[in-house]
Amino acid sequence: GQQLNQSPQSMFIQEGEDVSMNCTSSSIFNTWLWYKQDPGEGPVLLIALYKAGELTSNGRLTAQFGTTRKDSFLNISASIPSDVGIYFCAGTSGTYKYIFGTGTRLKVLA
Amino acid sequence: GAVVSQHPSRVICKSGTSVKIECRSLDFQATTMFWYRQFPKQSLMLMATSNEGSKATYEQGVEKDKFLINHASLTLSTLTVTSAHPEDSSFYICSAREAGHPNQPQHFGDGTRLSIL
């Protein structure tokens, strides 16, 4: 099925550093979601975005709905070891189905 | 809020066995639930959309007779992998969307690790 492109695929960072990742689509979306998945578990919703240009925070996480409506960004500030995991974006154009990104695997070095 | 429970979390069984996986929305009603399959180090691939009171909608390439879905109530959907074979081994995850606006986020269960010997 169709997938969204996420970048980077993986990243190793030092504890305390900020992290940025993005998600791009060839289609226009009207909702973007960001999830985090820990090994052996289901994804957990982090942030939901519903308007182009919207900037929403959840603790140290901030996500933005791109103005072109074809991309979204997630930033994590002052990373900590428990931020390790796989981050997925998901988008929908208004149908009931969400398309998921390829994932960004984050590893934090203490 | 928005808790989705999936059971069992892990199944190991012999080839030819049928396996049923349950997905429950604990604190909300879900007219639509989704079943995904995830291979190691890969993203989630939608298998089918489960609609309460009607037939499931399967994605292209997913055998509906192999993966039986039942959504008998607003809080429960089941996926039955019939006559499972080793190639069916995977991580299966369900999600549920609260009744209301179509763009409501999906909330996921913790997944079921299926291993067919």
XYZ file of N, CA and C in Angstrom:
681
model
N 0.811 -1.200 0.000
C 0.000 0.000 0.000
C 0.845 1.250 0.000
N 0.174 2.385 -0.151
C 0.870 3.666 -0.188
C 1.481 3.980 1.171
N 2.664 4.574 1.179
C 3.300 4.993 2.410
C 3.824 6.402 2.269
N 4.004 7.027 3.387
C 4.596 8.344 3.405
C 6.091 8.199 3.632
N 6.860 9.136 3.094
C 8.301 9.096 3.288
C 8.691 9.860 4.533
N 9.402 9.192 5.410
C 9.885 9.841 6.609
C 11.394 9.968 6.541
N 11.891 11.047 7.105
C 13.316 11.288 7.093
C 13.738 11.900 8.429
N 14.863 11.465 8.997
C 15.723 10.382 8.507
C 15.128 9.015 8.847
N 15.714 7.983 8.262
C 15.261 6.619 8.570
C 15.628 6.248 9.986
N 16.830 6.651 10.385
C 17.285 6.377 11.747
C 18.269 7.454 12.163
N 18.396 7.620 13.463
C 19.344 8.593 13.966
C 19.821 8.227 15.358
N 21.101 8.480 15.568
C 21.705 8.305 16.878
C 22.032 9.696 17.399
N 21.589 10.002 18.595
C 21.898 11.321 19.140
C 22.343 11.188 20.579
N 22.994 12.223 21.046
C 23.422 12.266 22.443
C 22.266 12.777 23.305
N 22.195 12.264 24.505
C 21.191 12.743 25.453
C 21.314 14.256 25.601
N 20.187 14.931 25.587
C 20.177 16.385 25.727
C 20.078 17.127 24.410
N 20.357 16.446 23.315
C 20.280 17.089 22.000
C 18.825 17.193 21.553
N 18.600 18.114 20.627
C 17.280 18.241 20.016
C 17.221 17.353 18.774
N 16.012 16.892 18.463
C 15.803 15.980 17.343
C 14.771 16.574 16.394
N 15.022 16.430 15.110
C 14.033 16.860 14.121
C 13.830 15.758 13.096
N 12.587 15.534 12.744
C 12.266 14.562 11.708
C 11.086 15.086 10.902
N 10.953 14.573 9.668
C 9.836 15.065 8.866
C 9.198 13.949 8.067
N 8.079 14.285 7.518
C 7.257 13.326 6.796
C 6.705 14.035 5.565
N 6.823 13.411 4.400
C 6.339 14.067 3.193
C 5.413 13.144 2.420
N 4.479 13.770 1.743
C 3.482 13.040 0.979
C 3.357 13.631 -0.414
N 2.932 12.818 -1.352
C 2.665 13.332 -2.692
C 1.245 13.873 -2.785
N 0.458 13.605 -1.755
C -0.944 14.048 -1.731
C -1.146 15.089 -0.643
N -2.189 15.864 -0.797
C -2.562 16.822 0.239
C -3.346 16.102 1.327
N -2.994 16.362 2.569
C -3.705 15.777 3.696
C -4.397 16.861 4.508
N -5.446 16.497 5.213
C -6.083 17.465 6.093
C -5.937 17.105 7.562
N -5.270 15.993 7.835
C -4.943 15.627 9.213
C -3.614 14.889 9.223
N -2.776 15.266 10.169
C -1.507 14.563 10.386
C -1.463 14.090 11.831
N -0.951 12.884 12.009
C -0.757 12.350 13.355
C 0.693 11.913 13.507
N 1.178 11.991 14.742
C 2.505 11.454 15.057
C 2.369 10.443 16.185
N 2.991 9.285 15.982
C 2.955 8.196 16.959
C 4.382 7.796 17.337
N 4.509 7.195 18.526
C 5.762 6.570 18.939
C 5.482 5.114 19.251
N 6.358 4.235 18.762
C 6.200 2.809 19.024
C 7.441 2.271 19.725
N 7.224 1.660 20.878
C 8.298 0.970 21.585
C 8.330 -0.481 21.126
N 9.462 -1.153 21.252
C 9.572 -2.546 20.767
C 8.505 -3.456 21.370
N 7.840 -4.217 20.516
C 6.857 -5.178 20.978
C 5.548 -4.591 21.446
N 5.337 -3.311 21.182
C 4.099 -2.671 21.621
C 3.429 -1.960 20.456
N 2.180 -1.535 20.677
C 1.490 -0.776 19.649
C 1.894 0.684 19.696
N 1.667 1.405 18.597
C 2.001 2.837 18.562
C 1.133 3.631 19.540
N 1.719 4.661 20.108
C 1.014 5.547 21.030
C 0.926 6.928 20.399
N -0.260 7.486 20.383
C -0.465 8.801 19.776
C 0.248 9.883 20.582
N 1.028 10.706 19.862
C 1.754 11.811 20.501
C 1.046 13.137 20.255
N 0.806 13.419 18.985
C 0.250 14.723 18.606
C -0.649 14.543 17.395
N -1.755 15.286 17.364
C -2.660 15.324 16.216
C -2.720 16.756 15.686
N -2.688 16.899 14.371
C -2.694 18.215 13.717
C -3.827 18.249 12.700
N -4.603 19.351 12.711
C -5.800 19.394 11.874
C -5.854 20.573 10.904
N -4.896 21.524 11.056
C -4.943 22.708 10.186
C -3.572 22.985 9.606
N -3.533 23.399 8.330
C -2.273 23.786 7.708
C -1.638 24.910 8.512
N -0.340 24.739 8.800
C 0.383 25.739 9.577
C 0.301 25.546 11.076
N -0.546 24.658 11.514
C -0.740 24.448 12.959
C 0.537 23.950 13.610
N 0.820 24.516 14.777
C 1.977 24.107 15.569
C 1.448 23.657 16.924
N 1.708 22.420 17.297
C 1.151 21.870 18.540
C 2.255 21.214 19.351
N 2.218 21.446 20.660
C 3.222 20.867 21.549
C 2.605 19.877 22.523
N 3.434 18.907 22.912
C 3.065 17.939 23.931
C 4.333 17.711 24.747
N 4.486 18.493 25.819
C 5.716 18.411 26.594
C 6.903 18.873 25.786
N 7.906 17.988 25.656
C 9.112 18.347 24.897
C 8.941 18.128 23.400
N 7.782 17.662 23.001
C 7.528 17.395 21.590
C 6.734 18.535 20.958
N 7.127 18.907 19.756
C 6.397 19.914 18.994
C 6.252 19.415 17.579
N 5.046 19.495 17.041
C 4.811 19.065 15.675
C 4.147 20.180 14.893
N 4.415 20.206 13.602
C 3.826 21.234 12.747
C 3.201 20.609 11.516
N 2.067 21.156 11.139
C 1.361 20.782 9.919
C 1.894 21.713 8.845
N 2.582 21.165 7.850
C 3.198 21.999 6.829
C 2.187 22.828 6.048
N 2.605 24.023 5.646
C 1.683 24.932 4.955
C 1.266 24.422 3.587
N 2.072 23.560 2.990
C 1.680 22.984 1.692
C 0.666 21.866 1.865
N 0.479 21.435 3.096
C -0.403 20.315 3.469
C 0.119 18.975 2.960
N 1.382 18.983 2.489
C 1.972 17.739 2.019
C 3.105 17.284 2.928
N 3.314 17.974 4.032
C 4.361 17.539 4.926
C 4.066 17.931 6.370
N 4.802 17.271 7.258
C 4.670 17.543 8.675
C 6.028 17.313 9.328
N 6.216 17.968 10.471
C 7.507 17.913 11.136
C 7.305 17.615 12.623
N 8.258 16.882 13.185
C 8.227 16.608 14.617
C 9.587 16.965 15.203
N 9.567 17.722 16.272
C 10.790 18.066 16.981
C 10.708 17.577 18.419
N 11.818 17.057 18.903
C 11.931 16.653 20.304
C 13.061 17.467 20.900
N 12.772 18.170 21.955
C 13.826 18.991 22.572
C 14.421 18.260 23.765
N 15.710 18.498 23.974
C 16.430 17.953 25.132
C 16.136 16.465 25.314
N 16.528 15.674 24.349
C 16.190 14.247 24.347
C 16.721 13.529 25.589
N 15.979 12.521 25.988
C 16.339 11.674 27.123
C 16.318 10.221 26.660
N 16.950 9.314 27.389
C 17.018 7.912 26.943
C 15.673 7.278 26.635
N 14.632 7.633 27.348
C 13.321 7.009 27.109
C 12.652 7.508 25.827
N 13.274 8.446 25.137
C 12.741 8.874 23.836
C 13.046 7.845 22.757
N 13.885 6.869 23.067
C 14.242 5.859 22.079
C 13.004 5.127 21.608
N 12.956 4.833 20.329
C 11.807 4.130 19.766
C 11.671 4.461 18.292
N 10.558 4.066 17.726
C 10.286 4.368 16.320
C 9.139 5.370 16.268
N 9.346 6.425 15.532
C 8.335 7.476 15.394
C 7.696 7.348 14.013
N 6.381 7.282 14.003
C 5.638 7.181 12.754
C 4.753 8.405 12.575
N 4.722 8.902 11.350
C 3.713 9.893 11.006
C 2.573 9.152 10.314
N 1.418 9.761 10.307
C 0.267 9.208 9.599
C -0.573 10.367 9.112
N -1.125 10.215 7.925
C -1.936 11.291 7.368
C -3.172 10.756 6.682
N -4.174 11.616 6.599
C -5.389 11.275 5.873
C -5.890 12.495 5.122
N -6.540 12.229 3.989
C -7.097 13.326 3.199
C -8.587 13.484 3.456
N -9.069 12.783 4.465
C -10.474 12.941 4.807
C -11.270 11.663 4.678
N -10.644 10.632 4.129
C -11.287 9.319 4.139
C -11.079 8.737 5.532
N -11.617 7.608 5.786
C -11.463 7.021 7.119
C -10.096 6.380 7.312
N -9.320 6.250 6.223
C -8.050 5.539 6.331
C -6.874 6.477 6.501
N -5.981 6.094 7.389
C -4.730 6.808 7.543
C -3.626 6.045 6.825
N -2.736 6.811 6.204
C -1.546 6.231 5.583
C -0.384 6.488 6.517
N 0.429 5.448 6.748
C 1.520 5.580 7.705
C 2.860 5.791 7.021
N 3.722 6.518 7.701
C 5.067 6.745 7.214
C 5.942 5.534 7.412
N 7.139 5.627 6.863
C 8.091 4.516 6.917
C 8.802 4.430 8.254
N 8.661 5.452 9.083
C 9.208 5.412 10.437
C 10.600 6.007 10.545
N 10.865 6.625 11.680
C 12.202 7.110 12.037
C 12.598 6.427 13.328
N 13.699 5.699 13.242
C 14.180 4.948 14.420
C 15.157 5.831 15.173
N 14.818 6.127 16.416
C 15.642 7.030 17.222
C 16.357 6.269 18.322
N 17.657 6.513 18.410
C 18.443 5.928 19.495
C 19.156 7.061 20.216
N 19.059 7.062 21.508
C 19.647 8.119 22.328
C 20.791 7.539 23.134
N 21.943 8.166 22.998
C 23.124 7.706 23.707
C 23.280 8.515 24.988
N 23.361 7.812 26.098
C 23.451 8.507 27.390
C 24.805 9.172 27.595
N -7.927 8.387 28.718
C -8.991 7.902 27.871
C -8.466 7.263 26.607
N -9.392 6.786 25.754
C -9.085 6.177 24.461
C -8.142 4.986 24.596
N -8.537 4.018 25.400
C -7.716 2.827 25.602
C -8.238 1.691 24.745
N -7.314 1.041 24.049
C -7.638 -0.110 23.216
C -6.886 -1.311 23.767
N -7.616 -2.371 24.027
C -7.022 -3.587 24.578
C -6.996 -4.672 23.522
N -5.883 -5.327 23.361
C -5.744 -6.394 22.375
C -5.312 -7.662 23.096
N -5.925 -8.771 22.705
C -5.641 -10.029 23.397
C -5.710 -11.206 22.434
N -4.815 -12.180 22.473
C -3.685 -12.253 23.400
C -2.509 -11.409 22.917
N -1.520 -11.253 23.763
C -0.346 -10.475 23.367
C 0.640 -11.347 22.590
N 0.575 -12.645 22.839
C 1.487 -13.532 22.131
C 0.838 -14.894 21.949
N 1.020 -15.441 20.769
C 0.487 -16.774 20.469
C 1.547 -17.571 19.733
N 1.761 -18.783 20.215
C 2.632 -19.720 19.511
C 1.809 -20.972 19.261
N 1.678 -21.369 18.003
C 0.856 -22.539 17.738
C 1.359 -23.278 16.505
N 0.798 -24.461 16.323
C 1.230 -25.327 15.221
C 0.589 -24.901 13.917
N 1.255 -25.225 12.848
C 0.735 -24.955 11.512
C -0.617 -25.651 11.326
N -1.556 -24.945 10.727
C -2.886 -25.493 10.502
C -3.907 -25.059 11.534
N -3.434 -24.474 12.610
C -4.329 -23.999 13.673
C -4.954 -22.677 13.259
N -6.177 -22.437 13.729
C -6.800 -21.119 13.546
C -6.635 -20.326 14.834
N -6.340 -19.072 14.684
C -6.040 -18.217 15.844
C -6.959 -17.004 15.829
N -7.573 -16.724 16.970
C -8.456 -15.556 17.074
C -7.800 -14.496 17.935
N -7.827 -13.262 17.439
C -7.275 -12.118 18.166
C -8.414 -11.139 18.421
N -8.503 -10.649 19.660
C -9.574 -9.719 20.015
C -9.040 -8.303 20.176
N -9.858 -7.357 19.780
C -9.524 -5.942 19.928
C -10.725 -5.248 20.553
N -10.513 -4.640 21.713
C -11.606 -3.985 22.428
C -11.292 -2.515 22.701
N -12.271 -1.668 22.468
C -12.140 -0.285 22.916
C -12.765 -0.225 24.302
N -11.971 0.171 25.292
C -12.405 0.041 26.680
C -13.247 1.216 27.175
N -12.978 2.415 26.674
C -13.676 3.567 27.241
C -14.307 4.446 26.171
N -14.510 3.878 24.986
C -15.203 4.635 23.950
C -15.820 3.655 22.957
N -16.740 4.167 22.181
C -17.376 3.340 21.168
C -16.669 3.532 19.837
N -16.429 2.447 19.167
C -15.683 2.493 17.911
C -16.506 1.862 16.798
N -17.039 2.704 15.925
C -17.771 2.146 14.791
C -16.809 1.544 13.777
N -15.567 1.990 13.816
C -14.565 1.495 12.877
C -13.309 1.067 13.621
N -12.849 -0.113 13.313
C -11.572 -0.599 13.841
C -10.727 -1.036 12.653
N -9.440 -1.016 12.841
C -8.499 -1.333 11.773
C -7.551 -2.438 12.213
N -7.209 -3.300 11.270
C -6.243 -4.357 11.556
C -5.012 -4.153 10.681
N -3.851 -4.150 11.341
C -2.584 -3.947 10.656
C -1.679 -5.156 10.877
N -0.744 -5.269 9.964
C 0.302 -6.272 10.113
C 1.630 -5.522 10.023
N 2.565 -5.915 10.864
C 3.853 -5.230 10.875
C 4.972 -6.255 10.864
N 5.825 -6.184 9.840
C 7.000 -7.036 9.772
C 8.148 -6.324 10.486
N 9.160 -7.104 10.907
C 10.273 -6.502 11.658
C 10.874 -5.305 10.938
N 11.044 -4.242 11.672
C 11.691 -3.015 11.200
C 10.947 -2.378 10.035
N 9.679 -2.635 9.942
C 8.891 -2.017 8.879
C 7.699 -1.267 9.456
N 7.043 -0.541 8.586
C 5.899 0.242 9.012
C 4.662 -0.642 9.128
N 3.561 -0.013 9.503
C 2.306 -0.736 9.631
C 1.622 -0.819 8.280
N 1.191 -2.011 7.931
C 0.474 -2.196 6.679
C -0.983 -2.534 6.985
N -1.879 -1.697 6.496
C -3.297 -1.919 6.751
C -3.765 -3.180 6.035
N -4.403 -4.062 6.796
C -4.959 -5.284 6.208
C -6.431 -5.096 5.855
N -7.176 -4.549 6.822
C -8.611 -4.438 6.616
C -9.211 -3.436 7.579
N -10.353 -2.932 7.193
C -11.115 -2.019 8.032
C -12.370 -2.749 8.480
N -12.570 -2.738 9.788
C -13.679 -3.478 10.386
C -14.796 -2.500 10.727
N -15.951 -2.727 10.179
C -17.079 -1.839 10.397
C -18.152 -2.538 11.225
N -18.567 -1.896 12.289
C -19.559 -2.487 13.175
C -20.849 -2.776 12.429
N -21.271 -4.009 12.496
C -22.546 -4.403 11.904
C -22.523 -4.643 10.410
N -21.369 -4.556 9.788
C -21.301 -4.825 8.350
C -20.008 -5.550 8.012
N -19.866 -5.895 6.753
C -18.681 -6.659 6.347
C -17.431 -5.787 6.377
N -16.323 -6.436 6.659
C -15.049 -5.720 6.668
C -14.623 -5.379 5.241
N -13.832 -4.331 5.136
C -13.261 -3.926 3.851
C -11.796 -4.307 3.854
N -11.409 -5.164 2.916
C -10.041 -5.666 2.883
C -9.189 -4.885 1.892
N -7.924 -4.728 2.230
C -6.980 -4.078 1.316
C -6.589 -5.071 0.217
N -6.132 -4.501 -0.872
C -5.735 -5.333 -1.998
C -4.653 -6.315 -1.581
N -4.832 -7.565 -1.983
C -3.836 -8.589 -1.686
C -4.063 -9.315 -0.375
N -5.023 -8.899 0.411
C -5.316 -9.569 1.678
C -6.485 -10.524 1.460
N -6.262 -11.792 1.789
C -7.293 -12.814 1.550
C -8.350 -12.752 2.643
N -9.568 -12.448 2.272
C -10.624 -12.326 3.274
C -11.001 -13.669 3.888
N -10.808 -14.761 3.151
C -11.127 -16.069 3.712
C -10.029 -16.550 4.657
N -8.877 -15.950 4.535
C -7.753 -16.310 5.388
C -7.790 -15.515 6.696
N -8.157 -14.270 6.569
C -8.202 -13.363 7.718
C -9.658 -12.913 7.913
N -10.349 -13.671 8.765
C -11.764 -13.399 9.001
C -11.928 -12.318 10.067
N -12.746 -11.339 9.755
C -12.953 -10.237 10.688
C -14.427 -10.150 11.049
N -14.660 -9.995 12.352
C -16.019 -9.825 12.856
C -16.054 -8.630 13.782
N -17.018 -7.755 13.574
C -17.136 -6.537 14.407
C -18.576 -6.477 14.890
N -18.852 -7.313 15.892
C -20.228 -7.534 16.316
C -20.779 -6.455 17.229
N -19.907 -5.678 17.849
C -20.401 -4.633 18.748
C -19.550 -3.388 18.586
N -19.965 -2.310 19.222
C -19.244 -1.045 19.100
C -17.933 -1.034 19.873
N -17.634 -2.111 20.594
C -16.407 -2.128 21.374
C -15.533 -3.347 21.106
N -15.935 -4.188 20.159
C -15.166 -5.419 19.949
C -15.067 -5.789 18.471
N -13.841 -6.028 18.032
C -13.602 -6.594 16.707
C -12.655 -7.774 16.887
N -12.861 -8.814 16.105
C -11.973 -9.968 16.179
C -11.392 -10.274 14.809
N -10.148 -10.717 14.828
C -9.459 -11.170 13.626
C -9.114 -12.633 13.826
N -9.562 -13.489 12.932
C -9.228 -14.911 12.998
C -8.339 -15.265 11.825
N -7.150 -15.735 12.142
C -6.233 -16.217 11.107
C -6.534 -17.701 10.939
N -7.120 -18.061 9.822
C -7.561 -19.437 9.638
C -6.449 -20.291 9.049
N -6.351 -21.520 9.551
C -5.355 -22.472 9.063
C -4.001 -21.779 8.885
N -3.501 -21.271 9.990
C -2.277 -20.466 9.940
C -1.065 -21.291 9.534
N -0.184 -20.663 8.784
C 1.055 -21.291 8.359
C 2.228 -20.397 8.763
N 3.436 -20.917 8.735
C 4.587 -20.121 9.182
C 4.684 -18.736 8.541
N 4.268 -18.613 7.296
C 4.360 -17.302 6.638
C 3.367 -16.283 7.204
N 2.439 -16.768 8.019
C 1.485 -15.854 8.677
C 2.065 -15.285 9.976
N 3.215 -15.799 10.384
C 3.852 -15.289 11.599
C 4.159 -13.815 11.416
N 3.754 -13.027 12.382
C 3.933 -11.579 12.260
C 3.446 -10.909 13.532
N 3.544 -9.584 13.547
C 3.001 -8.772 14.627
C 1.724 -8.142 14.096
N 0.599 -8.465 14.711
C -0.694 -7.944 14.270
C -1.171 -6.904 15.278
N -1.563 -5.750 14.766
C -1.975 -4.657 15.658
C -3.341 -4.146 15.213
N -4.201 -3.913 16.192
C -5.494 -3.319 15.869
C -5.514 -1.872 16.330
N -6.396 -1.101 15.742
C -6.624 0.255 16.223
C -8.116 0.546 16.136
N -8.532 1.525 16.884
C -9.940 1.896 16.904
C -10.063 3.399 16.812
N -11.106 3.812 16.110
C -11.368 5.248 15.956
C -12.695 5.560 16.625
N -12.680 6.589 17.453
C -13.896 6.966 18.152
C -14.969 7.369 17.160
N -16.192 7.002 17.425
C -17.302 7.393 16.572
C -17.395 8.911 16.533
N -17.609 9.447 15.340
C -17.671 10.906 15.222
C -17.008 11.347 13.950
N -16.186 12.366 13.991
C -15.537 12.910 12.808
C -14.604 11.868 12.206
N -14.610 11.726 10.882
C -13.763 10.701 10.245
C -12.288 10.877 10.518
N -11.847 12.094 10.820
C -10.420 12.302 11.022
C -9.985 12.137 12.462
N -10.865 11.602 13.295
C -10.456 11.302 14.666
C -9.237 10.389 14.646
N -8.284 10.628 15.534
C -7.092 9.758 15.545
C -7.448 8.315 15.852
N -6.632 7.419 15.355
C -6.751 6.018 15.710
C -5.925 5.765 16.967
N -6.464 4.930 17.837
C -5.738 4.525 19.041
C -5.448 3.037 18.936
N -4.216 2.665 19.221
C -3.773 1.312 18.954
C -3.774 0.425 20.197
N -3.983 -0.859 19.945
C -3.754 -1.865 20.963
C -2.262 -2.151 21.054
N -1.882 -3.036 21.957
C -0.470 -3.342 22.162
C 0.061 -4.429 21.230
N -0.789 -4.920 20.343
C -0.313 -5.875 19.348
C -0.333 -7.313 19.824
N -0.317 -8.211 18.848
C -0.262 -9.655 19.102
C 0.869 -10.232 18.276
N 1.807 -10.844 18.957
C 2.925 -11.495 18.263
C 2.490 -12.924 17.958
N 2.312 -13.240 16.685
C 1.864 -14.572 16.267
C 3.038 -15.342 15.682
N 3.285 -16.506 16.252
C 4.369 -17.362 15.768
C 3.789 -18.726 15.435
N 3.917 -19.100 14.173
C 3.396 -20.389 13.709
C 4.567 -21.326 13.472
N 4.515 -22.471 14.146
C 5.639 -23.416 14.053
C 5.465 -24.378 12.891
